[in-house]
XYZ file of C-alpha atoms in Angstrom:
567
model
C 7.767 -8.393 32.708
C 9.285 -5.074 30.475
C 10.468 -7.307 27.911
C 7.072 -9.009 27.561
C 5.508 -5.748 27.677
C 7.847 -4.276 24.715
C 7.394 -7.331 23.088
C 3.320 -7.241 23.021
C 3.343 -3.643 21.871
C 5.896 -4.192 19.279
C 3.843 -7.336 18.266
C 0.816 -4.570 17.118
C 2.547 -3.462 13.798
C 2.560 -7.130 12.107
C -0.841 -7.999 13.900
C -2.629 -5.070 12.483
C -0.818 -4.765 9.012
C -2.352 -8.764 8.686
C -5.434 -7.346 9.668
C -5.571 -4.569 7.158
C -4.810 -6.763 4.679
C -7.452 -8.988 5.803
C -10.204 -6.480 5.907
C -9.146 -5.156 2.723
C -7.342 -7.333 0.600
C -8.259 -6.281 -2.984
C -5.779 -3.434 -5.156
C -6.394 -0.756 -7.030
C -4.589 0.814 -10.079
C -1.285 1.902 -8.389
C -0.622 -1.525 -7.115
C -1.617 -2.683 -10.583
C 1.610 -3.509 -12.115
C 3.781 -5.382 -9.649
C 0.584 -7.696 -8.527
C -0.206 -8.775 -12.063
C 3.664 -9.013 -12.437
C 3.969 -11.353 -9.191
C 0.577 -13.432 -10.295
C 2.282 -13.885 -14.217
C 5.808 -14.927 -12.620
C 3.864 -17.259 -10.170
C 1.705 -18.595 -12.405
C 3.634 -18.751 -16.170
C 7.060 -18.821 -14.724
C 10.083 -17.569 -15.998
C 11.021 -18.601 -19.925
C 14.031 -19.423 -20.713
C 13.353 -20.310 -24.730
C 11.204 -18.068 -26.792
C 10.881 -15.282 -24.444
C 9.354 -12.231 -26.286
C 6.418 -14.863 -27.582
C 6.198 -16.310 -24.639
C 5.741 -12.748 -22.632
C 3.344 -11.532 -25.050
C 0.790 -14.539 -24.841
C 1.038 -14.868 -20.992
C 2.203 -11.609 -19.305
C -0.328 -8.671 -18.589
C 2.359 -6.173 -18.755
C 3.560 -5.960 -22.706
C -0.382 -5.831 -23.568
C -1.127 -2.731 -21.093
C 2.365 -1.223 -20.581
C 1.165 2.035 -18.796
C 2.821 5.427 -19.618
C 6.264 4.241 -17.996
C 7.813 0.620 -17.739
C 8.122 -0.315 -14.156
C 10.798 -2.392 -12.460
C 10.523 -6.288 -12.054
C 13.074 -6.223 -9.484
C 10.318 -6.129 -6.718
C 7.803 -8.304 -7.919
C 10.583 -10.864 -9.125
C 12.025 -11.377 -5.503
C 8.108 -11.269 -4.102
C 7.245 -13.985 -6.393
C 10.124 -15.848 -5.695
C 9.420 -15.904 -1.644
C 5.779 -16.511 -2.345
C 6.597 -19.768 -4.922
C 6.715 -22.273 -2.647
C 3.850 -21.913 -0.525
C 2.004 -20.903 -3.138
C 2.761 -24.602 -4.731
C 2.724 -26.552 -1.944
C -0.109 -25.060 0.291
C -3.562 -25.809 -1.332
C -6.046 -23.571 -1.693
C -4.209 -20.546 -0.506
C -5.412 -17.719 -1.799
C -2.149 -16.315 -3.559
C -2.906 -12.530 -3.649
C -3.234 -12.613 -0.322
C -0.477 -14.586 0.134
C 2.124 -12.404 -2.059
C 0.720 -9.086 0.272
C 1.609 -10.585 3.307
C 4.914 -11.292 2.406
C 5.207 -8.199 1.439
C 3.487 -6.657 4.353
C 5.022 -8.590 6.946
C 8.874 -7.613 5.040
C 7.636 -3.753 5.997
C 6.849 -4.919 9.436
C 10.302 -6.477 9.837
C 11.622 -3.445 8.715
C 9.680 -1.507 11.059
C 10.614 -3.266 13.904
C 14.312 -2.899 13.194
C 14.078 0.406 13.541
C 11.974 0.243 16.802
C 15.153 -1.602 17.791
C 17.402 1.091 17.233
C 15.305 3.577 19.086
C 15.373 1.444 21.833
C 19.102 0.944 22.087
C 19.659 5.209 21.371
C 17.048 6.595 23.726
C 15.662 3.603 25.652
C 12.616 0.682 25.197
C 10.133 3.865 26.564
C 10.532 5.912 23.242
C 10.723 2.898 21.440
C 7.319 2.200 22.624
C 5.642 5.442 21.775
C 7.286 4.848 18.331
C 5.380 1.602 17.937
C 2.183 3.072 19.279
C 2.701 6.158 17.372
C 3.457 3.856 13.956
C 1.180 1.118 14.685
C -1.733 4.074 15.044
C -0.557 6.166 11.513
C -3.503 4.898 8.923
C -1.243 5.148 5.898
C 1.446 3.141 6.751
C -0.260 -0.349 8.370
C -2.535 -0.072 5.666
C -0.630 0.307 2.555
C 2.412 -1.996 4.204
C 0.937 -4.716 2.397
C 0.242 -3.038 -1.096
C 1.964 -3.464 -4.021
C 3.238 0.050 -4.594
C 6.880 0.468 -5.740
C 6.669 2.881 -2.502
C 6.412 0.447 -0.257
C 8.757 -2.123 -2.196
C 11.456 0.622 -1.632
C 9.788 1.323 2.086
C 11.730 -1.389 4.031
C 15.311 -0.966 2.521
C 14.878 3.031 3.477
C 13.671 2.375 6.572
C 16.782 0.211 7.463
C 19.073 2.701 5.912
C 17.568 5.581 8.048
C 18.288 3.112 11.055
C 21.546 3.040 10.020
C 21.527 6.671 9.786
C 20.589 7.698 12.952
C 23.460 9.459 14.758
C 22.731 8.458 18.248
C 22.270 4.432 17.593
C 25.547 4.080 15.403
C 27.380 7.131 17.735
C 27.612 4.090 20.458
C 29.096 1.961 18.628
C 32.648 0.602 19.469
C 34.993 0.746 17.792
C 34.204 3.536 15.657
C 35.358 2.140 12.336
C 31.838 0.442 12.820
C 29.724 3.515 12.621
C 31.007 4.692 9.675
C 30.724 1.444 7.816
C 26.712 1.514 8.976
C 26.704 5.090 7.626
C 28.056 3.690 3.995
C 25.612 0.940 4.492
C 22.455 3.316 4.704
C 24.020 5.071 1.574
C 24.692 2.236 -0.928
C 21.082 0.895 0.619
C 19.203 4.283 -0.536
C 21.470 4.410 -4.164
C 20.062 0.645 -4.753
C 16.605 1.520 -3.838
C 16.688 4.849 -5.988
C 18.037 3.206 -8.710
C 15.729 0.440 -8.928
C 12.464 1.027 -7.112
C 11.905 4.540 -6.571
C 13.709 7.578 -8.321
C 12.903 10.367 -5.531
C 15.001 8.197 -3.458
C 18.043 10.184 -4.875
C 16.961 13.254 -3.577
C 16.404 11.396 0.158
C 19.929 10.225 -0.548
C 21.796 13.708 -1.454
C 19.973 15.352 1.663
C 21.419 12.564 3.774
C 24.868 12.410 2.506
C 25.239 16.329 2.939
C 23.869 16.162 6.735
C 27.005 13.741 7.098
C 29.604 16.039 5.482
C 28.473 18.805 6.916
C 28.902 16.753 10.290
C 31.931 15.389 9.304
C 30.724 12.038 10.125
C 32.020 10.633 6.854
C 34.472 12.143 3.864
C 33.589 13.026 0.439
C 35.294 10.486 -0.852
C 33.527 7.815 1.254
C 29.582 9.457 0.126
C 31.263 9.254 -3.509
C 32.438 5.409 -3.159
C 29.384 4.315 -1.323
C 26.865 5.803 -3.995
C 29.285 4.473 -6.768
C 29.055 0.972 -5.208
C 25.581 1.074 -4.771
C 24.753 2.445 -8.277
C 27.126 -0.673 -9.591
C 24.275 -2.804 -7.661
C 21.024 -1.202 -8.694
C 22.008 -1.419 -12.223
C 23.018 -5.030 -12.024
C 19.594 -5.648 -10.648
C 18.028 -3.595 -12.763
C 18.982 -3.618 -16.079
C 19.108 -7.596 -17.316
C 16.037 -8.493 -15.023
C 13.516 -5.470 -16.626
C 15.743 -5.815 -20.097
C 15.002 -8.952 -20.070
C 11.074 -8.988 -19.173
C 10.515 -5.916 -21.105
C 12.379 -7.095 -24.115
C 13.597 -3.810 -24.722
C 18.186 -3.914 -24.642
C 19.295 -2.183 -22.408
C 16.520 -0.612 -20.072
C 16.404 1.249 -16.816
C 12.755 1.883 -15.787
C 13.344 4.669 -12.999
C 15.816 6.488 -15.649
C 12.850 6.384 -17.874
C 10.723 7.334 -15.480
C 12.630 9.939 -14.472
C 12.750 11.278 -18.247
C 9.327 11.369 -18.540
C 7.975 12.546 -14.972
C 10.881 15.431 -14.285
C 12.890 16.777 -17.477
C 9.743 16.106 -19.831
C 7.473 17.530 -16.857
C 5.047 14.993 -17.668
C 3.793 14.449 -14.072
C 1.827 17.725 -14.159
C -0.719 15.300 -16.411
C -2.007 13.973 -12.945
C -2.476 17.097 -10.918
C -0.172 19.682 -9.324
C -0.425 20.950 -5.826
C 0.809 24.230 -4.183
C 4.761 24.056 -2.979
C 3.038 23.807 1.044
C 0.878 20.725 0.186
C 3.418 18.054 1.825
C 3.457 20.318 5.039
C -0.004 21.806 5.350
C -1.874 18.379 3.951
C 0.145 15.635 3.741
C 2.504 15.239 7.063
C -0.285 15.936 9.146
C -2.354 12.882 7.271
C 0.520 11.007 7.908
C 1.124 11.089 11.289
C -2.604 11.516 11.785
C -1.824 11.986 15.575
C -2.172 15.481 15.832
C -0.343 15.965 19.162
C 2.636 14.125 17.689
C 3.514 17.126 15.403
C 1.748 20.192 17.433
C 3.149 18.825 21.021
C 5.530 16.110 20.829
C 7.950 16.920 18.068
C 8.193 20.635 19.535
C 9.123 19.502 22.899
C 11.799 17.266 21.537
C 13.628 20.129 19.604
C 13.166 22.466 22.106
C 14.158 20.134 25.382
C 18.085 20.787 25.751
C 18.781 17.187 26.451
C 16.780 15.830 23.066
C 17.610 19.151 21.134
C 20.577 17.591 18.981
C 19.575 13.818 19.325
C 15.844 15.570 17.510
C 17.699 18.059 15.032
C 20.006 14.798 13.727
C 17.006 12.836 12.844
C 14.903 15.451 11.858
C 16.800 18.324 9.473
C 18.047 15.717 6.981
C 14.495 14.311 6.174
C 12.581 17.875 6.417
C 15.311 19.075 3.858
C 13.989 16.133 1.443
C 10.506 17.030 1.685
C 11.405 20.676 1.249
C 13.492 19.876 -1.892
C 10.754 17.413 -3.003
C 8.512 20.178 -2.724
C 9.499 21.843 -5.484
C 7.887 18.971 -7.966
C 4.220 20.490 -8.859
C 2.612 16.684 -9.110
C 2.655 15.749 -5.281
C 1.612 12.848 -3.269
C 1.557 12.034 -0.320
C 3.441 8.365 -1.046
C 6.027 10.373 -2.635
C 7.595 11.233 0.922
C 6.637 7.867 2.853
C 9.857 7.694 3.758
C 10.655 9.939 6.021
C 7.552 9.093 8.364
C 9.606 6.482 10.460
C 12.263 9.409 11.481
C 9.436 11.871 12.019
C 7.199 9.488 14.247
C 10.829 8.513 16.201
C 11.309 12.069 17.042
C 7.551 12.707 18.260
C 8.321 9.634 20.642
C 11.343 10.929 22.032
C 8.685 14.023 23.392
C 6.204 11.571 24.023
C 8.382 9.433 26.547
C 9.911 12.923 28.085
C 6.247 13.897 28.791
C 5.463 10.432 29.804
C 8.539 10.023 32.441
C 7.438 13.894 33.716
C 3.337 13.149 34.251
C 4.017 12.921 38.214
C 5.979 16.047 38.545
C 3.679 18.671 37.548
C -0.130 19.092 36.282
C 1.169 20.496 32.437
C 2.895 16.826 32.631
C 0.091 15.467 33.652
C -2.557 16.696 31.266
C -0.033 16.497 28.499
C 0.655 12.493 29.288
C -3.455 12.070 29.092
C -3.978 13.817 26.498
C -1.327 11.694 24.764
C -3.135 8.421 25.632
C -6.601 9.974 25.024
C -5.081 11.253 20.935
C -3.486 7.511 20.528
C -6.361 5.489 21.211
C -8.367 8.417 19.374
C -5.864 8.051 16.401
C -6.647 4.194 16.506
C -10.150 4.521 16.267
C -10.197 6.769 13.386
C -7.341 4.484 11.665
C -9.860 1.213 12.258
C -12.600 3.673 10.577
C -10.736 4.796 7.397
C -9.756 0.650 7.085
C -13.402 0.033 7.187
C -14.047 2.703 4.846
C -11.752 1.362 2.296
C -12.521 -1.796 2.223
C -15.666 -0.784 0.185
C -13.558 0.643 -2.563
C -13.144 -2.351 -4.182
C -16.594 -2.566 -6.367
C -14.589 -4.437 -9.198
C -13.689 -7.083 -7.443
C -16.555 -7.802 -5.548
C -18.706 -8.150 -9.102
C -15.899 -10.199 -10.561
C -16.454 -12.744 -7.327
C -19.887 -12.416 -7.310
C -19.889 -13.517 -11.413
C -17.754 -16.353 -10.853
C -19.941 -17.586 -7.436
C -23.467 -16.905 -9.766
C -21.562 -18.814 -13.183
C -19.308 -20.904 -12.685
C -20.128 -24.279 -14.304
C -22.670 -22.846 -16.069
C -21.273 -23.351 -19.190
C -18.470 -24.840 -21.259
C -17.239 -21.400 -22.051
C -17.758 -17.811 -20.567
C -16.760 -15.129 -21.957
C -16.655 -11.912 -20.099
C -15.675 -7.610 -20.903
C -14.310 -5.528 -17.768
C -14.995 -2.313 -18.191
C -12.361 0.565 -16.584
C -13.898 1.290 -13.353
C -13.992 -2.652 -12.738
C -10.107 -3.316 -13.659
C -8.926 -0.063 -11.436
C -11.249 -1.275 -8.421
C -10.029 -4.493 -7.552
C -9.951 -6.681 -10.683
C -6.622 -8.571 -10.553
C -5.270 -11.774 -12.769
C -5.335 -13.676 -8.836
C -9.201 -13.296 -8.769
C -9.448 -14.733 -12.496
C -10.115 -18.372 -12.846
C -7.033 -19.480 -14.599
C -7.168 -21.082 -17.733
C -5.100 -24.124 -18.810
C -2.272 -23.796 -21.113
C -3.963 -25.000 -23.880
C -7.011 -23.025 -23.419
C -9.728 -25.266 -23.216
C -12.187 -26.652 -21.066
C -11.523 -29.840 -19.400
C -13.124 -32.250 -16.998
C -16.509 -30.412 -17.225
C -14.663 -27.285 -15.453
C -15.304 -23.789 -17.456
C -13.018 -22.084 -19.558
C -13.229 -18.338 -17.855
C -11.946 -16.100 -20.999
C -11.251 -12.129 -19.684
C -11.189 -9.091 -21.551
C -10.207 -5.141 -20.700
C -10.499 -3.650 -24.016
C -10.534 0.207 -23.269
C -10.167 1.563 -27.039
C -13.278 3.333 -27.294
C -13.480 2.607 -31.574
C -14.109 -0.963 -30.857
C -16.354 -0.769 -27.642
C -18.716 1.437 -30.319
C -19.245 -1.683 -33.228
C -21.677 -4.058 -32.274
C -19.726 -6.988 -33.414
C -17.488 -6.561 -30.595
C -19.862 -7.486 -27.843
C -21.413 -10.302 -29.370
C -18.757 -12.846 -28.668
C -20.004 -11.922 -24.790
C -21.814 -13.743 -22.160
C -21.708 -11.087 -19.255
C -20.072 -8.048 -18.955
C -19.071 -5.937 -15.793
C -19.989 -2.417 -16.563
C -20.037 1.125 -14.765
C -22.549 2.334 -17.480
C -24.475 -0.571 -18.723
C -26.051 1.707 -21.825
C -22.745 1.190 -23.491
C -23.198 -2.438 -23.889
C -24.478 -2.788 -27.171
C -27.145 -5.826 -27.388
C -29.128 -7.305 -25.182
C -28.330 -7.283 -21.824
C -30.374 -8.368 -18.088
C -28.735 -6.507 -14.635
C -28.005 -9.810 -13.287
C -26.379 -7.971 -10.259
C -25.414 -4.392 -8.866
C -22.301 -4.045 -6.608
C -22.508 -0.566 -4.548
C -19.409 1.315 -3.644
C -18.604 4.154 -1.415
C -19.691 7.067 -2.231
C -18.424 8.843 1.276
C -20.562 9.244 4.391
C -23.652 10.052 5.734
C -25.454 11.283 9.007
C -27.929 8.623 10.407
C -30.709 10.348 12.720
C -32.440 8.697 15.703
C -35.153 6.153 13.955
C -33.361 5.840 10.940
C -32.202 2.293 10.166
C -28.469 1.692 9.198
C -28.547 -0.061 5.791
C -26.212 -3.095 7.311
C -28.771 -4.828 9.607
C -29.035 -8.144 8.951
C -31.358 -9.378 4.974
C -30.516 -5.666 4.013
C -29.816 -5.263 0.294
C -26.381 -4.366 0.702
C -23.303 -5.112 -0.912
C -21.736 -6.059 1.870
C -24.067 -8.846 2.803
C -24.070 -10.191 -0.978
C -20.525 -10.611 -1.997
C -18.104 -13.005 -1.232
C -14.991 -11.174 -0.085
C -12.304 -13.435 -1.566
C -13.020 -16.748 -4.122
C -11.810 -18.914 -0.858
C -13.322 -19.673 1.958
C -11.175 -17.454 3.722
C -13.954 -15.139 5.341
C -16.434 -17.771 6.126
C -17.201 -17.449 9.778
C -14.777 -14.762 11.092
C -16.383 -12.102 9.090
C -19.397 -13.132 10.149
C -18.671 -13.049 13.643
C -17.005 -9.809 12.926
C -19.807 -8.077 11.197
C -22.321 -8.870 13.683
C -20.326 -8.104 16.762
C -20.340 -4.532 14.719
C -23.809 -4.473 14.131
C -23.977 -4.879 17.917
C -21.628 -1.765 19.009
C -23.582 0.237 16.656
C -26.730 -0.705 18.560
C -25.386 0.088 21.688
C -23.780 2.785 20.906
C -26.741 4.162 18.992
C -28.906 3.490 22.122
C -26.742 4.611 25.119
C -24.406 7.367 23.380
C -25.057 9.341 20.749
C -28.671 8.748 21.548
C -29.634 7.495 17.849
C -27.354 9.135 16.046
C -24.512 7.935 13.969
C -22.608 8.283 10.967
C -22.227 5.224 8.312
C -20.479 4.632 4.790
C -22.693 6.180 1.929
C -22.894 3.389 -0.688
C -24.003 4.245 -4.137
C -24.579 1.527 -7.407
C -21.067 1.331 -9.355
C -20.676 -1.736 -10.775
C -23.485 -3.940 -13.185
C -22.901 -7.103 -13.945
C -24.816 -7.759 -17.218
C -25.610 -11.003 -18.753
C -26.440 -11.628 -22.241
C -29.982 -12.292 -23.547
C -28.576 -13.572 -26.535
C -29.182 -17.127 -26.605
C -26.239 -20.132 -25.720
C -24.137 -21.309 -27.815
């Protein structure tokens, strides 16, 4: 019965990172790289003849290179597990495909480290980690995305498992603790090296908390981040050489350049040296009793005091080093959320184990139930939020639905907002090699021409049938509004009489576009939407007594067609 039990709430963190996905399963512009990266290496494969021509007339990449080149490594193994099914299952929709992979490699990861909790402080802390984890917004959601955070998420996650004193401290004979402390080092040199560059400073924090313990020699933290540098590079350097034709290239190095000694970073904001502690952590962990109650009881409770400070100093010291970078976000220090949301459950289960033997145990335990399923709620409410972020890709789908077969030929413009709102090369039609319509199917021809010169000559935008635009005065010609896709916009206060603009033949977004170009929704988010529509009614009725609070949704996205006549 306790092993099904720790099995069923372990089971939440791949259930609901699925169903994140799911909900939401369009990208935006930080994911932008290493998803257009997995669909070219999917799609085009790898060449081995002619490579730089090659790249250039099939990858995304060398045509919109971004300020920095970004690793391969990541999307190059992703695409790799996702090739077969992606071949041999038809009709699957590959973005979503490639994400779960992905999402479902964090969740592994995550669960690994639920294990270790359990065999250091017992299956009851392991279990407020998973509710604690499972319950953090940030985390199940972006599991799944294709930020180079969350390709480096896993390996650090394993490392810190490897790195916590009180799982390898029981390990016999202790030759075998030390080798799982050299483990978690090479692990975090790999992932700096390739993935993420902030992962250094992670590292050096790390490998000074075990010389200062003693728990391994200086020579050891020197050989272990040698061997592990020897790796990274070997990843790193021919794969993003290669695909960046550029001999020899290290994309973090160059990142690093260009974000830290150039200072370049400051381009996209700067916050104050307290913004990971004062805004960030506390978004993180969204729980607020897991940082105000449960993480002060386990570093002031005698018998969790060390066990706490082990965990705890090594990854605080990070994000107080970190803090010293103006440009700050909150995916920057990701990382260290699995250590900090262990440590809140080793309070947590001391409360929990206590709620008999006095009323401050008592209260404390329900309030702890009453802020997790709170923390859920608002978690399912920020998913449902974001899943109407994505105004790009719901025109794109709604185009292809409306055109398809239409013609021979369509040509079509993307403006900005539409490529950094959900606009990937997995919801394009693809085109055949030769680029040319066949068997009465339509050639789908894309464009994302930002440069501003050319979007101002009319010549440009006559070789265009439809156009997805944010502003549709800056289509020169003649355009119709064939279609308007709302976005959010953020929320608003309902009163009592006032209709919510998601009842059933409403004109919203929602109800219009196709969530995905398979048939993926059909059905379940039917079932889904109106079993919503039916809380809200209730609630509306018996609760809040007509009140309630709904996404504001405001027009963002036209899609135009052309008045000019076919061709």
């Amino acid at each position: 019965m306790r092993r099904s039990t720790d099995a069923s709430i372990a089971l939440l963190v791949p259930l609901l990172i699925v169903l994140y996905l799911y909900v939401a399963p369009y990208t935006k512009v930080e994911e932008s790289f290493n998803i257009q990266a997995t669909h070219d290496i999917i799609t085009y494969g790898v060449p081995f003849r002619n490579a730089n021509e090659y790249l250039i007339t099939h990858y995304d990449h060398l045509s919109f290179p971004g300020s920095v080149p970004r690793t391969f490594v990541g999307s190059l193994a992703l695409a790799g597990t996702s090739w077969p099914f992606a071949w041999l299952v038809e009709g699957v929709d590959r973005q979503i495909l490639v994400r779960a992979i992905l999402g479902l490699y964090n969740a592994f990861s995550i669960l690994a480290f639920r294990n270790g909790i359990a065999h250091a402080f017992g299956s009851e802390t392991a279990n407020w980690y998973i509710l604690f984890q499972a319950s953090q917004f940030h985390v199940m959601y972006y599991a799944s995305r294709t930020l180079p955070n969350f390709f480096a998420f896993g390996m650090s996650t394993l490392a810190l498992r490897s790195l916590m004193p009180s799982f390898v401290g029981s390990m016999k004979p202790p030759w075998k603790g030390v080798h799982e402390y050299r483990k978690a080092l090479v692990m975090l040199t790999v992932i700096g090296v390739t993935f993420r560059s902030e992962i250094a400073m992670l590292l050096g924090c790390h490998a000074v908390w075990l010389l200062l313990n003693k728990r391994l020699s200086l020579t050891e933290v020197v050989s272990s981040g040698l061997f592990g540098l020897a790796i990274g590079l070997s990843l790193t350097v021919p794969i993003d050489s290669f695909f960046w034709q550029e001999m020899p290239l290290w994309p973090e190095f160059s990142g690093f350049i260009f974000n830290i000694l150039e200072g370049r970073s400051v381009e996209w904001g700067t916050s104050p040296f307290h913004y990971y502690f004062t805004s960030s952590l506390p978004r993180l962990l969204l729980n607020p009793l897991t940082w105000q109650v449960c993480i002060p009881m386990a570093l002031t409770t005698p018998a969790l005091r060390e066990k706490a400070f082990d965990m705890l100093v090594p990854n605080i010291m990070f994000v107080v080093v970190y803090s010293l970078q103006p440009h700050k976000e909150w995916r920057f220090i990701i990382y260290v959320l699995p250590s900090l949301t262990a440590v809140a459950a080793m309070g947590a289960s001391w409360i929990w184990n206590r709620r008999t033997k006095s009323l401050v145990y008592r209260v404390l335990a329900m309030g702890l139930v009453a802020s997790t399923l709170g923390t859920f709620a608002a978690s399912f409410g920020m998913v449902a939020v974001s899943s109407f972020n994505y105004p790009g890709a719901e025109a794109l789908n709604y185009l292809h639905a409306h055109a398809d077969g239409s013609q021979n030929v369509i040509n079509v413009h993307m403006d900005t907002l539409s490529c950094v709102s959900g606009v990937t090369r997995f919801l394009q039609i693809t085109a055949p090699q030769d680029n040319s319509a066949s068997n009465g199917n339509t050639l789908w021809l894309y464009d994302k021409t930002e440069n501003e010169t050319q979007l101002l000559h009319p010549g440009f935008w006559e070789k265009f049938d439809y156009a997805l635009a944010e502003r549709p005065e800056k289509a020169i010609g003649g355009w119709d509004i064939l279609h308007t896709v709302d976005g959010f916009a953020g929320v608003q206060l309902l009163r009592p009489g006032e209709t919510s603009r998601y009842k059933v033949g409403s004109d919203s977004s929602l109800n219009q576009s196709p969530k995905s170009n398979t048939n993926l929704w059909s059905g379940v988010e039917s079932v889904a939407y109106q079993s919503w529509l039916k809380v809200e009614e209730v609630m509306r009725d018996r609760v809040t007594r007509g009140w309630w609070v709904q996404a504001k949704m405001e027009p963002q996205i036209r899609i135009l067609s052309s008045t000019k006549e076919s061709s």
